[in-house]
Coordinates of C-alpha atoms in Angstrom, one line a residue:
Chain H
X1 CA 0.1 -0.3 0.0
X2 CA 1.3 3.3 -0.9
X3 CA 0.6 6.0 1.6
X4 CA 2.0 9.5 2.3
X5 CA 1.1 12.2 5.1
X6 CA 0.9 14.9 2.5
X7 CA 0.5 13.7 -1.1
X8 CA 0.8 16.7 -3.7
X9 CA -0.4 16.6 -7.2
X10 CA 1.6 18.4 -9.6
X11 CA 5.4 19.5 -9.6
X12 CA 5.4 23.0 -10.6
X13 CA 6.6 25.8 -8.5
X14 CA 3.5 25.7 -6.2
X15 CA 3.8 21.8 -5.9
X16 CA 7.4 22.1 -5.0
X17 CA 7.1 24.8 -2.7
X18 CA 4.4 23.0 -1.0
X19 CA 6.3 19.8 -0.6
X20 CA 9.5 21.6 0.7
X21 CA 7.4 23.4 3.5
X22 CA 5.5 20.3 4.5
X23 CA 8.9 18.4 4.6
X24 CA 10.4 20.8 6.6
X25 CA 7.6 20.5 9.3
X26 CA 8.4 16.6 9.4
X27 CA 5.7 15.1 7.3
X28 CA 6.0 12.2 5.1
X29 CA 5.6 14.0 1.6
X30 CA 5.4 12.8 -1.9
X31 CA 4.5 14.3 -5.3
X32 CA 2.7 12.9 -8.2
X33 CA 3.5 14.6 -11.4
X34 CA 2.3 13.5 -14.9
X35 CA 5.7 14.9 -16.4
X36 CA 9.2 15.1 -14.9
X37 CA 9.1 17.9 -12.5
X38 CA 11.3 20.5 -14.6
X39 CA 8.9 20.0 -17.7
X40 CA 6.1 21.6 -15.5
X41 CA 4.5 24.7 -17.1
X42 CA 6.0 26.9 -14.6
X43 CA 9.2 26.5 -16.7
X44 CA 7.3 28.9 -19.3
X45 CA 7.0 32.0 -17.2
X46 CA 9.1 34.6 -18.7
X47 CA 8.8 38.1 -17.2
X48 CA 9.3 37.8 -13.5
X49 CA 8.1 37.9 -9.9
X50 CA 6.5 40.8 -8.2
X51 CA 7.7 42.0 -4.6
X52 CA 7.9 45.2 -2.9
X53 CA 11.1 45.9 -1.1
X54 CA 11.3 48.7 1.4
X55 CA 14.9 49.4 0.8
X56 CA 14.0 50.9 -2.6
X57 CA 11.1 52.9 -1.0
X58 CA 8.4 50.6 -2.2
X59 CA 5.5 49.3 0.0
X60 CA 3.5 46.2 0.0
X61 CA 0.3 48.3 0.4
X62 CA 1.1 49.9 -3.2
X63 CA 1.7 46.6 -4.5
X64 CA -1.7 45.4 -3.0
X65 CA -3.5 48.5 -4.4
X66 CA -2.3 47.8 -8.0
X67 CA -3.2 44.1 -7.6
X68 CA -6.8 45.0 -6.6
X69 CA -7.3 47.7 -9.2
X70 CA -5.8 45.0 -11.5
X71 CA -8.4 42.5 -10.5
X72 CA -11.2 45.0 -11.3
X73 CA -12.1 44.9 -7.7
X74 CA -13.0 41.2 -7.7
X75 CA -9.9 39.9 -5.5
X76 CA -10.2 39.0 -1.9
X77 CA -8.5 42.1 -0.4
X78 CA -7.4 40.1 2.6
X79 CA -5.8 37.4 0.6
X80 CA -4.3 40.0 -1.8
X81 CA -2.7 41.9 1.6
X82 CA -1.3 38.6 2.7
X83 CA 0.4 37.7 -0.6
X84 CA 2.1 41.1 -1.1
X85 CA 3.2 41.5 2.6
X86 CA 4.9 38.0 2.2
X87 CA 6.5 38.8 -1.3
X88 CA 9.6 40.3 0.0
X89 CA 10.4 37.2 2.2
X90 CA 9.6 34.7 -0.5
X91 CA 11.7 36.6 -2.9
X92 CA 14.6 36.8 -0.5
X93 CA 14.4 33.2 0.4
X94 CA 14.3 32.2 -3.3
X95 CA 17.6 34.2 -3.8
X96 CA 19.1 32.2 -0.9
X97 CA 18.2 28.9 -2.3
X98 CA 20.0 30.2 -5.5
X99 CA 17.9 31.7 -7.9
X100 CA 20.2 34.3 -9.6
X101 CA 18.0 37.3 -10.3
X102 CA 19.2 40.1 -12.5
X103 CA 21.3 42.8 -10.6
X104 CA 21.1 46.6 -11.2
X105 CA 24.2 48.6 -11.7
X106 CA 24.7 49.1 -7.9
X107 CA 24.8 45.3 -7.6
X108 CA 21.2 45.2 -5.7
X109 CA 18.6 43.0 -7.1
X110 CA 17.4 44.7 -10.1
X111 CA 13.7 45.3 -11.3
X112 CA 12.0 45.9 -14.5
X113 CA 8.6 47.9 -15.2
X114 CA 5.6 45.5 -15.5
X115 CA 1.8 46.0 -16.7
X116 CA -0.7 47.6 -14.3
X117 CA 1.7 48.6 -11.7
X118 CA 3.0 52.3 -10.5
X119 CA 6.5 51.2 -10.1
X120 CA 9.0 48.9 -11.2
X121 CA 8.9 46.1 -8.9
X122 CA 9.2 42.8 -11.0
X123 CA 12.4 40.8 -10.3
X124 CA 13.5 38.5 -13.1
X125 CA 16.3 36.2 -14.4
X126 CA 16.4 37.5 -18.0
X127 CA 13.2 36.4 -19.8
X128 CA 13.2 32.9 -18.2
X129 CA 12.3 33.5 -14.6
X130 CA 10.0 30.8 -14.3
X131 CA 12.7 28.2 -15.4
X132 CA 15.2 29.5 -13.3
X133 CA 13.1 29.1 -10.2
X134 CA 11.7 25.7 -11.2
X135 CA 15.3 24.3 -11.4
X136 CA 16.3 25.8 -8.1
X137 CA 13.3 24.4 -6.3
X138 CA 14.0 21.1 -8.1
X139 CA 17.5 21.0 -6.6
X140 CA 16.2 21.6 -3.3
X141 CA 13.7 18.6 -3.8
X142 CA 16.6 16.4 -4.9
X143 CA 18.4 17.2 -1.7
X144 CA 15.3 16.1 0.5
X145 CA 13.6 12.7 1.1
X146 CA 10.5 13.4 -1.0
X147 CA 9.3 10.8 -3.0
X148 CA 8.3 11.9 -6.8
X149 CA 6.2 9.7 -8.6
X150 CA 7.3 10.9 -11.9
X151 CA 5.2 10.4 -15.2
X152 CA 2.2 9.0 -12.8
X153 CA -1.2 10.4 -13.8
X154 CA -4.0 10.7 -11.1
X155 CA -7.4 9.4 -12.2
X156 CA -9.6 10.5 -9.3
X157 CA -9.5 11.6 -5.8
X158 CA -11.0 9.4 -3.0
X159 CA -13.4 10.9 -0.8
X160 CA -14.8 8.7 2.3
X161 CA -17.4 10.3 4.4
X162 CA -17.0 13.7 2.9
X163 CA -13.3 13.7 3.5
X164 CA -10.3 13.4 0.8
X165 CA -7.9 10.6 1.8
X166 CA -6.2 9.3 -1.1
X167 CA -6.3 9.1 -5.1
X168 CA -6.4 6.5 -7.7
X169 CA -3.5 6.9 -10.1
X170 CA -2.0 5.4 -13.2
X171 CA 1.8 4.9 -13.9
X172 CA 2.2 5.8 -17.3
X173 CA 5.3 4.0 -18.3
X174 CA 3.7 0.5 -17.4
X175 CA -0.1 1.2 -17.4
X176 CA -0.6 -0.2 -13.9
X177 CA -3.3 1.2 -11.6
X178 CA -2.6 2.0 -7.9
X179 CA -4.7 3.3 -5.0
X180 CA -2.6 5.7 -2.9
X181 CA -3.6 7.0 0.9
X182 CA -2.8 9.9 2.0
X183 CA -3.9 12.2 5.0
X184 CA -3.9 15.5 3.0
X185 CA -4.0 16.0 -0.7
X186 CA -2.9 19.3 -2.3
X187 CA -3.7 20.0 -5.8
X188 CA -1.1 22.0 -7.6
X189 CA -1.7 21.3 -11.3
X190 CA -1.7 24.6 -12.8
X191 CA -4.1 26.0 -15.2
X192 CA -6.4 24.7 -18.4
X193 CA -5.1 26.7 -21.3
X194 CA -5.3 23.8 -23.6
X195 CA -9.0 24.3 -23.5
X196 CA -8.4 26.9 -25.9
X197 CA -6.7 27.0 -29.2
X198 CA -4.5 28.5 -29.7
X199 CA -3.1 29.2 -26.2
X200 CA 0.3 30.3 -24.8
X201 CA 0.2 27.2 -22.5
X202 CA 2.1 23.7 -22.6
X203 CA 0.3 20.7 -24.1
X204 CA 0.1 19.3 -20.7
X205 CA -2.1 22.2 -19.1
X206 CA -5.4 20.4 -19.3
X207 CA -7.1 21.6 -16.1
X208 CA -6.8 18.1 -14.3
X209 CA -6.8 19.2 -10.7
X210 CA -9.7 21.7 -11.5
X211 CA -11.6 19.0 -12.6
X212 CA -10.7 16.5 -10.1
X213 CA -11.6 18.8 -7.3
X214 CA -15.0 19.8 -9.1
X215 CA -15.8 16.1 -9.4
X216 CA -14.9 15.5 -5.7
X217 CA -17.5 18.3 -4.9
X218 CA -15.2 21.1 -4.3
X219 CA -16.7 24.5 -5.6
X220 CA -15.1 26.2 -8.7
X221 CA -14.9 30.1 -8.4
X222 CA -14.7 33.0 -11.1
X223 CA -14.4 30.2 -13.9
X224 CA -15.4 33.0 -16.1
X225 CA -12.3 34.9 -15.7
X226 CA -10.0 33.8 -18.5
X227 CA -6.8 35.9 -19.3
X228 CA -5.9 36.6 -22.8
X229 CA -2.3 37.9 -22.9
X230 CA -1.7 40.9 -25.2
X231 CA 1.4 39.5 -26.9
X232 CA 1.2 36.0 -28.4
X233 CA 2.3 34.7 -31.9
X234 CA -0.6 34.1 -34.4
X235 CA -1.2 30.6 -35.1
X236 CA 1.0 28.8 -32.6
X237 CA 0.1 31.2 -29.7
X238 CA 3.7 31.1 -28.2
X239 CA 4.1 33.8 -25.6
X240 CA 6.0 36.9 -26.0
X241 CA 6.6 38.3 -22.6
X242 CA 5.2 41.4 -21.1
X243 CA 8.8 42.1 -20.2
X244 CA 9.4 43.5 -23.7
X245 CA 7.0 46.3 -22.9
X246 CA 8.5 46.6 -19.3
X247 CA 11.7 47.3 -21.1
X248 CA 10.2 49.7 -23.4
X249 CA 8.6 48.1 -26.4
X250 CA 6.0 49.7 -28.2
X251 CA 2.6 48.5 -29.8
X252 CA 1.9 49.6 -33.2
X253 CA -1.2 49.4 -35.8
X254 CA -1.3 49.1 -39.2
X255 CA -0.7 52.8 -39.4
X256 CA 2.2 53.0 -37.5
X257 CA 0.2 54.6 -34.3
X258 CA 1.0 53.8 -30.7
X259 CA -2.7 53.1 -30.4
X260 CA -2.6 52.6 -26.6
X261 CA -2.7 56.4 -26.4
X262 CA -6.4 56.4 -27.2
X263 CA -7.0 53.7 -24.4
X264 CA -4.6 54.1 -21.5
X265 CA -2.9 57.5 -21.9
X266 CA -1.0 57.4 -18.7
X267 CA 0.2 53.9 -18.5
X268 CA 0.3 53.3 -22.6
X269 CA 1.5 49.6 -23.4
X270 CA 1.8 49.0 -19.5
X271 CA -1.8 49.1 -18.9
X272 CA -3.2 45.9 -17.3
X273 CA -3.4 43.0 -19.5
X274 CA -7.2 43.1 -20.1
X275 CA -7.1 46.5 -20.9
X276 CA -4.3 46.1 -23.6
X277 CA -5.7 43.0 -25.0
X278 CA -9.1 44.7 -25.4
X279 CA -7.3 47.7 -27.2
X280 CA -5.5 45.6 -29.6
X281 CA -8.6 43.5 -30.5
X282 CA -10.5 46.7 -31.0
X283 CA -7.9 48.1 -33.4
X284 CA -7.8 44.8 -35.2
X285 CA -11.8 44.7 -35.4
X286 CA -12.0 48.2 -36.8
X287 CA -9.6 47.4 -39.6
X288 CA -6.2 48.7 -38.2
X289 CA -4.6 45.5 -37.7
X290 CA -2.4 43.4 -40.1
X291 CA -3.6 40.1 -41.1
X292 CA -5.3 39.6 -37.7
X293 CA -2.5 41.0 -35.7
X294 CA -0.8 44.3 -34.5
X295 CA 3.0 44.7 -34.1
X296 CA 5.1 44.7 -31.2
X297 CA 8.1 47.0 -31.8
X298 CA 11.6 46.3 -29.8
X299 CA 13.9 47.8 -32.2
X300 CA 14.7 51.2 -30.3
X301 CA 15.8 48.8 -27.2
X302 CA 18.9 48.0 -29.1
X303 CA 20.4 44.8 -29.8
X304 CA 22.6 44.4 -26.5
X305 CA 19.6 45.0 -24.2
X306 CA 17.5 42.4 -26.3
X307 CA 20.2 40.0 -26.6
X308 CA 20.8 40.1 -22.7
X309 CA 17.4 40.6 -21.0
X310 CA 14.9 39.2 -23.7
X311 CA 17.1 36.5 -25.2
X312 CA 14.5 33.8 -25.0
X313 CA 11.9 35.7 -26.9
X314 CA 14.7 36.9 -29.5
X315 CA 15.2 33.1 -30.3
X316 CA 11.5 32.6 -30.4
X317 CA 11.0 35.3 -33.0
X318 CA 13.7 33.8 -35.2
X319 CA 12.6 30.3 -34.7
X320 CA 8.7 30.5 -34.7
X321 CA 7.8 33.6 -36.6
X322 CA 11.1 34.2 -38.9
X323 CA 11.5 37.7 -37.5
X324 CA 14.6 39.0 -35.9
X325 CA 13.2 41.4 -33.2
X326 CA 16.3 43.7 -33.2
X327 CA 15.7 44.6 -37.0
X328 CA 11.8 44.6 -37.3
X329 CA 8.5 44.5 -35.3
X330 CA 7.0 41.2 -34.7
X331 CA 3.4 40.6 -35.2
X332 CA 1.3 39.7 -32.1
X333 CA -2.3 39.3 -31.2
X334 CA -4.2 38.5 -27.8
X335 CA -4.1 34.9 -26.8
X336 CA -5.3 32.7 -24.1
X337 CA -3.0 32.7 -21.3
X338 CA -4.2 32.0 -17.7
X339 CA -7.4 31.1 -15.7
X340 CA -8.0 33.6 -12.8
X341 CA -10.6 31.3 -11.4
X342 CA -10.2 27.9 -10.0
X343 CA -10.8 25.7 -6.9
X344 CA -12.0 28.0 -4.1
X345 CA -9.8 27.9 -1.1
X346 CA -9.2 29.9 1.8
X347 CA -5.9 31.6 2.6
X348 CA -4.4 28.4 4.0
X349 CA -5.1 26.4 0.6
X350 CA -8.0 24.6 2.4
X351 CA -11.1 23.7 0.1
X352 CA -14.4 23.1 1.9
X353 CA -13.8 19.2 1.2
X354 CA -11.8 18.4 4.2
X355 CA -8.4 16.9 3.6
X356 CA -8.2 18.5 0.1
X357 CA -6.1 21.5 -0.6
X358 CA -5.3 23.7 -3.7
X359 CA -2.6 26.2 -4.6
X360 CA -1.3 28.0 -7.5
X361 CA -3.2 28.6 -10.8
X362 CA -5.7 25.6 -10.2
X363 CA -6.6 27.4 -7.0
X364 CA -8.6 30.4 -6.5
X365 CA -7.7 32.3 -3.2
X366 CA -8.6 34.9 -4.7
X367 CA -5.8 37.2 -5.5
X368 CA -6.4 37.8 -9.1
X369 CA -10.0 38.5 -9.3
X370 CA -11.1 39.5 -12.7
X371 CA -7.4 40.1 -14.2
X372 CA -4.1 39.0 -12.9
X373 CA -1.2 41.4 -12.9
X374 CA 2.0 40.0 -14.9
X375 CA 4.6 38.5 -12.5
X376 CA 1.8 38.1 -9.9
X377 CA 1.4 34.4 -10.7
X378 CA 5.0 33.2 -9.8
X379 CA 4.2 35.1 -6.5
X380 CA 1.1 33.4 -5.9
X381 CA 2.5 29.9 -6.5
X382 CA 5.5 30.3 -3.7
X383 CA 3.5 32.2 -1.4
X384 CA 0.3 30.1 -1.3
X385 CA 2.2 26.9 -2.1
X386 CA 4.4 27.5 1.0
X387 CA 1.5 28.4 3.2
X388 CA -0.8 25.4 2.1
X389 CA 2.4 23.0 2.6
X390 CA 2.7 24.4 6.2
X391 CA -0.9 23.9 7.0
X392 CA -1.6 20.6 5.5
X393 CA 1.5 19.3 7.6
X394 CA 0.2 20.7 10.6
X395 CA -0.8 17.7 13.1
X396 CA -0.6 15.2 10.4
X397 CA 1.8 13.0 12.5
X398 CA -1.0 12.2 15.2
X399 CA -3.8 11.8 12.6
X400 CA -4.3 8.2 11.5
X401 CA -5.0 7.2 7.8
X402 CA -8.4 6.7 7.1
X403 CA -9.4 3.2 6.4
X404 CA -11.5 2.3 3.1
X405 CA -12.0 -0.5 0.9
X406 CA -8.9 -0.3 -1.3
X407 CA -10.1 -3.2 -3.7
X408 CA -13.5 -1.5 -4.3
X409 CA -11.5 1.7 -5.6
X410 CA -9.0 -0.5 -7.6
X411 CA -11.8 -2.5 -9.3
X412 CA -14.0 0.6 -9.9
X413 CA -11.1 2.2 -12.0
X414 CA -10.2 -1.2 -13.6
X415 CA -13.8 -1.5 -14.7
X416 CA -13.8 2.1 -16.1
X417 CA -10.6 1.4 -18.1
X418 CA -11.6 -1.9 -19.4
X419 CA -14.9 -0.7 -21.0
X420 CA -12.7 2.2 -22.6
X421 CA -10.4 -0.4 -24.0
X422 CA -12.9 -2.7 -25.1
X423 CA -14.5 -0.3 -27.6
X424 CA -13.6 -0.9 -31.3
X425 CA -10.6 1.2 -32.4
X426 CA -12.5 2.7 -35.4
X427 CA -14.6 5.3 -33.7
X428 CA -13.8 9.0 -33.1
X429 CA -10.5 9.8 -31.2
X430 CA -9.9 12.5 -28.4
X431 CA -8.0 14.6 -30.8
X432 CA -10.8 15.9 -33.0
X433 CA -13.1 16.7 -30.1
X434 CA -10.3 18.6 -28.0
X435 CA -9.3 20.6 -31.3
X436 CA -13.0 21.5 -31.7
X437 CA -13.3 22.5 -28.1
X438 CA -10.5 24.6 -28.1
X439 CA -11.5 26.7 -31.4
X440 CA -15.2 26.8 -29.8
X441 CA -13.7 28.3 -26.4
X442 CA -11.5 30.7 -28.3
X443 CA -14.2 31.8 -30.6
X444 CA -16.9 32.6 -27.6
X445 CA -14.8 33.0 -24.6
X446 CA -12.0 35.3 -26.0
X447 CA -11.5 39.0 -25.6
X448 CA -15.2 39.7 -26.1
X449 CA -18.2 37.7 -25.3
X450 CA -22.0 37.9 -25.5
X451 CA -25.3 35.8 -24.5
X452 CA -25.6 34.4 -27.9
X453 CA -22.0 33.2 -28.4
X454 CA -21.7 31.7 -24.9
X455 CA -25.1 30.0 -25.5
X456 CA -23.5 28.5 -28.6
X457 CA -20.7 27.1 -26.7
X458 CA -23.1 25.5 -24.1
X459 CA -24.8 23.6 -27.0
X460 CA -21.4 22.8 -28.6
X461 CA -20.4 21.3 -25.2
X462 CA -23.5 18.9 -25.0
X463 CA -22.5 17.8 -28.4
X464 CA -18.6 17.1 -27.4
X465 CA -20.3 15.3 -24.2
X466 CA -22.2 13.0 -26.5
X467 CA -19.4 12.3 -28.8
X468 CA -16.9 11.4 -25.7
X469 CA -19.1 8.6 -24.6
X470 CA -18.3 6.8 -27.8
X471 CA -14.5 7.9 -28.1
X472 CA -12.3 5.1 -28.8
X473 CA -8.6 4.3 -28.5
X474 CA -6.2 3.4 -31.4
X475 CA -3.6 2.1 -28.8
X476 CA -4.7 -0.8 -27.0
X477 CA -1.3 -1.4 -25.1
X478 CA -0.7 -0.8 -21.6
X479 CA 2.8 0.8 -21.6
X480 CA 3.2 4.5 -22.2
X481 CA -0.1 4.7 -23.8
X482 CA -0.4 8.5 -24.4
X483 CA -3.7 7.9 -26.5
X484 CA -5.3 6.6 -23.3
X485 CA -3.7 9.5 -21.3
X486 CA -5.2 12.3 -23.6
X487 CA -8.5 10.6 -23.7
X488 CA -8.6 11.0 -20.0
X489 CA -7.3 14.5 -20.1
X490 CA -10.2 15.2 -22.3
X491 CA -12.7 14.4 -19.7
X492 CA -11.1 16.8 -17.5
X493 CA -11.1 19.5 -20.2
X494 CA -15.1 19.2 -20.7
X495 CA -15.6 19.4 -17.1
X496 CA -13.4 22.6 -16.9
X497 CA -15.3 23.9 -20.1
X498 CA -18.8 23.3 -18.2
X499 CA -17.8 25.6 -15.4
X500 CA -16.4 28.2 -17.5
X501 CA -19.3 28.5 -19.8
X502 CA -21.9 28.3 -16.9
X503 CA -19.8 31.0 -14.9
X504 CA -19.6 33.2 -18.1
X505 CA -23.3 33.1 -18.8
X506 CA -24.1 33.8 -15.1
X507 CA -22.1 37.1 -14.7
X508 CA -24.2 39.8 -16.7
X509 CA -21.7 42.6 -16.4
X510 CA -18.4 43.4 -17.8
X511 CA -15.4 43.1 -15.3
X512 CA -11.8 42.2 -15.8
X513 CA -11.4 39.7 -18.5
X514 CA -14.9 39.0 -18.8
X515 CA -15.8 41.6 -21.1
X516 CA -19.5 41.4 -22.6
X517 CA -20.7 43.2 -25.4
X518 CA -24.4 42.9 -24.4
X519 CA -23.5 44.3 -20.8
X520 CA -20.4 46.7 -21.5
X521 CA -20.3 48.3 -17.8
X522 CA -19.1 47.1 -14.6
X523 CA -22.1 46.7 -12.5
X524 CA -20.8 47.0 -8.6
X525 CA -24.4 47.1 -7.3
X526 CA -25.1 43.7 -8.5
X527 CA -22.1 41.9 -9.4
X528 CA -19.4 42.8 -6.9
X529 CA -19.3 39.2 -5.9
X530 CA -17.8 35.9 -6.9
X531 CA -19.6 33.1 -8.8
X532 CA -19.4 29.7 -8.0
X533 CA -20.1 26.5 -9.6
X534 CA -20.7 23.1 -7.5
X535 CA -21.3 19.8 -9.1
X536 CA -24.1 17.9 -7.3
X537 CA -26.1 15.0 -7.8
X538 CA -28.6 17.2 -9.6
X539 CA -25.9 18.4 -12.1
X540 CA -24.1 22.0 -11.6
X541 CA -25.4 24.6 -9.1
X542 CA -24.4 28.2 -9.2
X543 CA -24.2 30.4 -6.3
X544 CA -22.3 33.6 -4.9
X545 CA -20.0 34.9 -2.4
X546 CA -19.2 38.5 -1.5
X547 CA -15.9 40.0 -2.1
X548 CA -13.6 40.6 0.9
X549 CA -13.0 44.4 0.9
X550 CA -10.5 45.7 3.6
X551 CA -9.0 49.2 2.6
X552 CA -10.0 49.9 -0.8
X553 CA -13.4 50.6 -2.1
X554 CA -14.1 50.1 -5.7
X555 CA -13.4 53.0 -8.0
X556 CA -13.4 53.7 -11.7
X557 CA -10.8 51.9 -13.1
X558 CA -8.4 54.2 -15.5
X559 CA -4.7 53.4 -16.6
Chain B
X1 CA 4.2 20.2 -48.6
X2 CA 4.6 16.4 -48.7
X3 CA 7.1 14.8 -46.4
X4 CA 8.0 11.6 -45.1
X5 CA 8.9 11.2 -41.5
X6 CA 10.7 8.1 -40.5
X7 CA 10.4 7.3 -36.8
X8 CA 12.5 4.9 -34.7
X9 CA 9.8 3.1 -32.7
X10 CA 10.0 1.0 -29.7
X11 CA 7.6 -1.4 -28.3
X12 CA 8.7 -3.4 -25.1
X13 CA 5.7 -5.6 -25.3
X14 CA 6.7 -7.0 -28.6
X15 CA 9.5 -9.5 -27.2
X16 CA 11.0 -10.5 -30.8
X17 CA 11.0 -7.1 -32.4
X18 CA 10.8 -4.6 -30.1
X19 CA 12.6 -1.9 -32.3
X20 CA 11.8 -0.8 -35.6
X21 CA 11.6 1.9 -38.3
X22 CA 8.1 3.2 -39.3
X23 CA 7.6 5.7 -42.2
X24 CA 4.7 8.2 -42.4
X25 CA 3.9 10.2 -45.3
X26 CA 2.0 13.3 -44.7
X27 CA 1.1 16.9 -45.8
X28 CA 2.6 19.8 -43.6
X29 CA 2.7 23.4 -43.6
X30 CA 5.9 24.7 -44.8
X31 CA 6.8 26.4 -41.5
X32 CA 6.1 23.0 -39.5
X33 CA 8.8 21.9 -37.3
X34 CA 9.7 18.2 -36.7
X35 CA 7.7 18.2 -33.6
X36 CA 4.6 19.8 -35.3
X37 CA 4.6 16.7 -37.7
X38 CA 5.1 14.1 -34.9
X39 CA 2.2 15.9 -33.0
X40 CA 0.3 15.8 -36.5
X41 CA 1.0 11.9 -36.6
X42 CA 0.0 11.3 -33.0
X43 CA -3.4 13.2 -33.4
X44 CA -4.4 12.4 -37.1
X45 CA -2.6 9.4 -38.3
X46 CA -1.2 6.8 -35.6
X47 CA -2.4 7.1 -31.9
X48 CA 0.1 4.4 -31.0
X49 CA 2.8 6.8 -31.6
X50 CA 4.0 8.0 -28.0
X51 CA 6.5 10.9 -27.4
X52 CA 7.4 13.2 -24.6
X53 CA 6.7 16.9 -25.5
X54 CA 4.9 19.7 -23.9
X55 CA 6.0 23.6 -24.4
X56 CA 6.5 23.3 -28.0
X57 CA 8.4 26.5 -27.7
X58 CA 11.8 25.4 -27.5
X59 CA 12.3 26.2 -23.8

């Protein structure tokens, strides 16, 4: 019997930070990850991590206000205050672990400007900050006695008497099934970007943890809040960091105008992401785009700065767009990037299901509300990964493992798999449905939305669900069967899509990333509240919760 | 653009002939990478082809 005090699903920044924290508290900790830990999507975070350091006259209160305003007042201010006040400590401890942040001319930790913030407080490692942090946390993990189940895939959460006490899991390399017991389970599985096509997200980002928690009865909150990043490549959707604009790059329309003057005269290209994405989409829709894109112009930054601080996107421009960004502007468009919504948790990472926690992008604490500021996601992963790991490890030693019928769970999963494998091989596969789902979500849940489009998506989802019931495998082997794994991922994706579509239809106003043509204004009187969706025996149920306001009353949002 | 992709396959379940070459002919965009072609095979031609990849942006 495999069993661990604290079991973490996902080995990105949140998962590893949680594991290290729980391990330090003496718990027996393990991580399950469907990929090798350093392949986790935290790896793709480019621009940096925000923190207000007092030695340069910054205050966490200013950072918190920028975050509250960025969230379009939907973020819970107690959680935002905690995240921003802890940022300095987390940053310094990352530096002490070995993250080699860029330095300024005086040798102190250097900063760059980022969107939606009144001052430069984004600490960075060139334009591969997430990768640098991920590798350093992985070193710490290697040093510890934390067991990593690498390339294992969680099939379901085990909930007995309302309490989460384990998982069923597939070892991808062998195709063997296991039931694993745990006293606490922390979901750190990241976002769901691949529900959208295109997306900046890696192919593994399929909403697994969000769907697993949803299936286990945990409410999902603010799922309508999907961030479209302003600078992604057409076609592939590959990310071009906000750090480019932070370093001073311009956005130009087909007439060569810096069009952000019209939309955000004071912050210009560094307004918050929802604002910049809408502005770009408006330019494109009104005929001032170029082949569905606008231009990002880095030329005036100079080759030296680009090659030093923006080296990854320099390579990406050459390899994926055929553009040398030191010599010409690069075509970009808004593209799906991040889900602000997720599994509803309190500040300790606890969900309403006892024993089940969540941290990082799959969770909603909520610190991002309607729109996340760039470089607040890395901060979210380490602050709340740390805190949830600490909390889950408390008292865990004295707590007994819950006893349950292990064979019954193993048999239930075996039956489900046998049925799927027994279907003939000639039917429709996961890949066609996944592509259509992605296209559908991008069409109706992108930068602008309306009732008709979202209703169309709801009907399309019914069709996808029907087709999924008959989906077939081409690969009937057990060894490293990715055909099978992708088919299971599609189940998670359809569950996440249900939550996004229902929440989007529910919120009848425009706030943050949820911008409705049919309800163009923010409506604080009726909608200054969270939207939750919970799966019940009678289907999904919608409900609301008030937003926590501490210091900052909602105001009109201008950049 | 028509291309032929030759893949060195490995199947440990096949005790007699675990390792072999397999050819796929397919139509890809001029700008496609090798990875794009392999993903296209996996999604549209042969679901038994398994490979590790994720970020698809050369990180």
